[in-house]
XYZ file of C-alpha atoms in Angstrom:
247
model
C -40.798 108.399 6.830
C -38.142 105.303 6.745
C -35.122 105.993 4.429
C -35.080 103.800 1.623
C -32.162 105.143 -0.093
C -30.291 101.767 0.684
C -32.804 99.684 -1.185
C -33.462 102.582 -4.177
C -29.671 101.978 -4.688
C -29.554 98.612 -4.861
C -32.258 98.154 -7.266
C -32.263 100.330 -10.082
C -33.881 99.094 -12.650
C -33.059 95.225 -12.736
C -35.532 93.131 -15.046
C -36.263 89.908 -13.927
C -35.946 87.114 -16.007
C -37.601 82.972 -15.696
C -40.278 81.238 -13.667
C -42.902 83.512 -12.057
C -42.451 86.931 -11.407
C -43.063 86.248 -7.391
C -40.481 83.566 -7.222
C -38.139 85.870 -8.928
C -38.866 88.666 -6.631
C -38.566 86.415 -3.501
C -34.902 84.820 -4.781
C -33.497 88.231 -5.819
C -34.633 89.999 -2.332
C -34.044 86.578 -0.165
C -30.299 86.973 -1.586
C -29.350 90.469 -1.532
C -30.541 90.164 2.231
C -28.741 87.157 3.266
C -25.296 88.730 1.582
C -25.668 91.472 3.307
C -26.140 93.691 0.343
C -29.503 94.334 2.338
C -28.516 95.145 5.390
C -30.764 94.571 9.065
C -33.003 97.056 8.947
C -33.183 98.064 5.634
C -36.254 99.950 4.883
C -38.154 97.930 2.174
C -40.723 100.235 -0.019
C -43.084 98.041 -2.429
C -43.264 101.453 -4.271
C -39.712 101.314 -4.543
C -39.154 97.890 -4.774
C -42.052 97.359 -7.927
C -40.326 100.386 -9.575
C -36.854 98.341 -9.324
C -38.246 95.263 -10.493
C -40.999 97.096 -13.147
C -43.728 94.741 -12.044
C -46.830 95.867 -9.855
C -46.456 96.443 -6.245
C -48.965 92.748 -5.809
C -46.075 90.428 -6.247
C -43.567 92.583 -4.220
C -45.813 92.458 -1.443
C -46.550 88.376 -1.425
C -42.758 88.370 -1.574
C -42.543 90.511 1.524
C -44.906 88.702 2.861
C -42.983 85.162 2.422
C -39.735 86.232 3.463
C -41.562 86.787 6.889
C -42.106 83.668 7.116
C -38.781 82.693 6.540
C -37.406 85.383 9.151
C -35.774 88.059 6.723
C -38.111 90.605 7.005
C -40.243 91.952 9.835
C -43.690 94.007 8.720
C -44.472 96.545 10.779
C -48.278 97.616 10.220
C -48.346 101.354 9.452
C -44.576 102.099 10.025
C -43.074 99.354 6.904
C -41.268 96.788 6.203
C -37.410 96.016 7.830
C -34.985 93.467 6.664
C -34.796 91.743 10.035
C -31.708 92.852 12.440
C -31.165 89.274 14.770
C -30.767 90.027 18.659
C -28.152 88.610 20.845
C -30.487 86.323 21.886
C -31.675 85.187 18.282
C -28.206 84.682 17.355
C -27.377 82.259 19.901
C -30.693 80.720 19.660
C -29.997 80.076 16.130
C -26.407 78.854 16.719
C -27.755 76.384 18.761
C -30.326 75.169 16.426
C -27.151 75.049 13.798
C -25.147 73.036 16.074
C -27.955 70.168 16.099
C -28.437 70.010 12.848
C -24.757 70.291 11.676
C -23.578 67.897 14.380
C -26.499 65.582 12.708
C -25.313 65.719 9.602
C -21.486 65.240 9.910
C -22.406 61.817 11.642
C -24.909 60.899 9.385
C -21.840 61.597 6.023
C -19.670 59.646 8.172
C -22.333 56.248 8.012
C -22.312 56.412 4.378
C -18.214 55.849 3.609
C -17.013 56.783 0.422
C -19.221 59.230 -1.328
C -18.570 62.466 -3.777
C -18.823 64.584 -0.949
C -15.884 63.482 0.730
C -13.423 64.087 -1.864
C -14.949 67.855 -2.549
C -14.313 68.042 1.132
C -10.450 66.758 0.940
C -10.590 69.775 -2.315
C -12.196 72.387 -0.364
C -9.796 71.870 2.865
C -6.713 72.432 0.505
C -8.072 75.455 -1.011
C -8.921 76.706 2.764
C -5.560 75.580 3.878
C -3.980 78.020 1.176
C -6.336 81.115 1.538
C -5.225 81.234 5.521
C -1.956 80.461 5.254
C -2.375 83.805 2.364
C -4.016 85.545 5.123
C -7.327 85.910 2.256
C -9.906 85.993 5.063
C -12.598 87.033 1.759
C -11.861 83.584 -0.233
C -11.381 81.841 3.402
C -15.270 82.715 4.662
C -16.342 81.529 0.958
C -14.998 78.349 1.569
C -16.225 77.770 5.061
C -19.709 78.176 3.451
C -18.635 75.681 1.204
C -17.350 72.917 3.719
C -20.161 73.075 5.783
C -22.993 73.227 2.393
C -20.853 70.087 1.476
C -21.197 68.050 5.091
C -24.905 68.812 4.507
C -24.897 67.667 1.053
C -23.134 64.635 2.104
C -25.843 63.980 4.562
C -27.956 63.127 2.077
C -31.067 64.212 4.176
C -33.572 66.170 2.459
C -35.599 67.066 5.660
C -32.606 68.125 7.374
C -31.404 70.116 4.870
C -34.326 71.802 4.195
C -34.354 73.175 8.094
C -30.877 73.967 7.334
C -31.278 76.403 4.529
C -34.073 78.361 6.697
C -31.537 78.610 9.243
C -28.768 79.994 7.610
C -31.209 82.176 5.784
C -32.533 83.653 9.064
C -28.779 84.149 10.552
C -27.707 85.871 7.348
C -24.529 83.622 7.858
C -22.895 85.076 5.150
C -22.179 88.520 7.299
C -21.818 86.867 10.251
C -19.115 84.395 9.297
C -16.750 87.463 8.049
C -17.314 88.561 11.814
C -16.469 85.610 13.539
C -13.318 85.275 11.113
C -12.266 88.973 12.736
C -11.206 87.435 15.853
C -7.391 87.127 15.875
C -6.134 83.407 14.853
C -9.742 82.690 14.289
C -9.209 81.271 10.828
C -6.442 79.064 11.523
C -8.590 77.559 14.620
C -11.487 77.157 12.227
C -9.643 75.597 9.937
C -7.992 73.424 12.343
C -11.294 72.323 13.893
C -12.463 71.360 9.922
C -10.101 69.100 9.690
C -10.453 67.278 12.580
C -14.179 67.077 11.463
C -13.168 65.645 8.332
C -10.371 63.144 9.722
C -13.401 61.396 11.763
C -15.779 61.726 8.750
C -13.122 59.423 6.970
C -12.556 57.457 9.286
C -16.335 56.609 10.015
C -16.875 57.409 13.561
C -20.267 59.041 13.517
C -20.484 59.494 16.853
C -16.704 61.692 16.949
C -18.211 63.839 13.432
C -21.061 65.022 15.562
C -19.298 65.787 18.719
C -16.674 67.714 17.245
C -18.456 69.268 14.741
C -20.990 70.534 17.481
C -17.734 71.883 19.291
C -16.862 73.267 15.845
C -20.085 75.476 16.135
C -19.970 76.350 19.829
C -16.379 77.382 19.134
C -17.837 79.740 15.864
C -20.364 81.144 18.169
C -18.200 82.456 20.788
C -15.818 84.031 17.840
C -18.784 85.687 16.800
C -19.815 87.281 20.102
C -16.216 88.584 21.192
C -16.505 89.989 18.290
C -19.758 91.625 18.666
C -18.377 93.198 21.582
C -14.997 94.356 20.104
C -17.367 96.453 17.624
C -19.629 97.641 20.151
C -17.056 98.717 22.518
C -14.959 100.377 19.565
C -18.372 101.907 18.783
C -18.781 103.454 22.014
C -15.556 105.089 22.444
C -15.703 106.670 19.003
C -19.136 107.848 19.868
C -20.279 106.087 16.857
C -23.718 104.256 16.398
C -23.517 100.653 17.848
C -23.450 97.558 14.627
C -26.507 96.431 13.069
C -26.890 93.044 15.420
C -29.078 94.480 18.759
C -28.431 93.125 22.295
């Protein structure tokens, strides 16, 4: 049978509280799995899970069921249900889908001038400019979320968001961007790269935002896969068990 030891442990006994108790099962499980705190291929037990949660195993399995949908879980038909592990190829198939849509919405902030957005975005690049200059790659990933959430809040493009949030959702960003960040002088490149986003942003070249913000990603992407094959190849001469992202 699968181990579920990973998920008994991270649900003991946690009541839900508000809306219904399916929505509250899908936001607690979509989160836990696109922190990590879920890891790819988790073994997910409605037994387990209902137990956690104290509610009956029907709304843990609709939540299942939804989260495939969204990409976060696979269901296996007499074997169970996996927190989904992205391949290779997934990864860079999503990355490219996130360069679109980011590159979109950098030129579409830079169109509309002056808005909030832009001076959370001056805030944020300050903080960031602190955290890697303190070598805190932790409070330097949290802020990367936050620059790029912000150019797609600046966007002001509810369609585009809303393929956005699937997206991340399905890449688990959250772990990955802590990967990418591994590579040596990866931060301070990243960081460099924001700015240069934002410099265009201000100045209102749409067309600039989008390019280099679509080199921003490619550049992220590449990080991300050296990386991958640092671990893998550290992996292998330990004689360790390869990381949790397939080929």
């Amino acid at each position: 049978m699968p181990d579920t030891s990973a998920a008994r442990s991270a649900f003991r006994k946690q009541p839900l509280g508000g809306t219904s108790v399916r929505s509250r099962v899908i936001s607690e499980l979509r989160g836990r799995i696109i922190s990590g705190e879920l890891a790819p291929g988790t073994s997910l037990s409605e037994i387990v899970l209902s137990e956690a949660f104290g509610v009956s195993r029907t709304p843990v399995r609709e939540a299942l069921k939804q989260l495939q949908t969204e990409g976060l879980v696979v269901i296996r038909p007499r074997v169970g249900t996996f927190v989904s592990a992205p391949s290779r190829r997934e990864i860079t198939e999503l990355f490219q889908m996130k360069e679109l849509l980011e590159g979109a919405a950098a030129r579409l902030l830079a169109q509309r001038g002056r808005v909030p957005e832009l001076a959370q975005l001056e805030e944020n690049l300050e903080r960031a400019d602190a955290a890697v200059a303190k070598g805190d790659q932790e409070q330097y990933a949290q802020l990367v979320h936050e620059f790029h959430d912000l150019v797609m809040r600046g966007a002001d493009n509810a369609k585009l968001a809303e393929h956005y949030r699937t997206l991340m959702n399905q890449l688990a960003y959250h772990r990955l961007v802590h990967t990418s960040l591994s590579q040596p002088g990866r931060p301070t490149r990243s960081e460099s790269e924001h700015h240069h986003v934002l410099e265009l942003v201000q100045a209102k070249d749409g067309e600039g935002a989008e390019r280099v913000m679509r080199e921003h990603v490619r550049a992220s992407h590449r990080a991300l896969m050296d990386s991958l094959d640092t671990q893998s190849s550290d992996s292998d001469s330990d004689g360790a068990a390869t990381p949790d992202i397939p080929s």
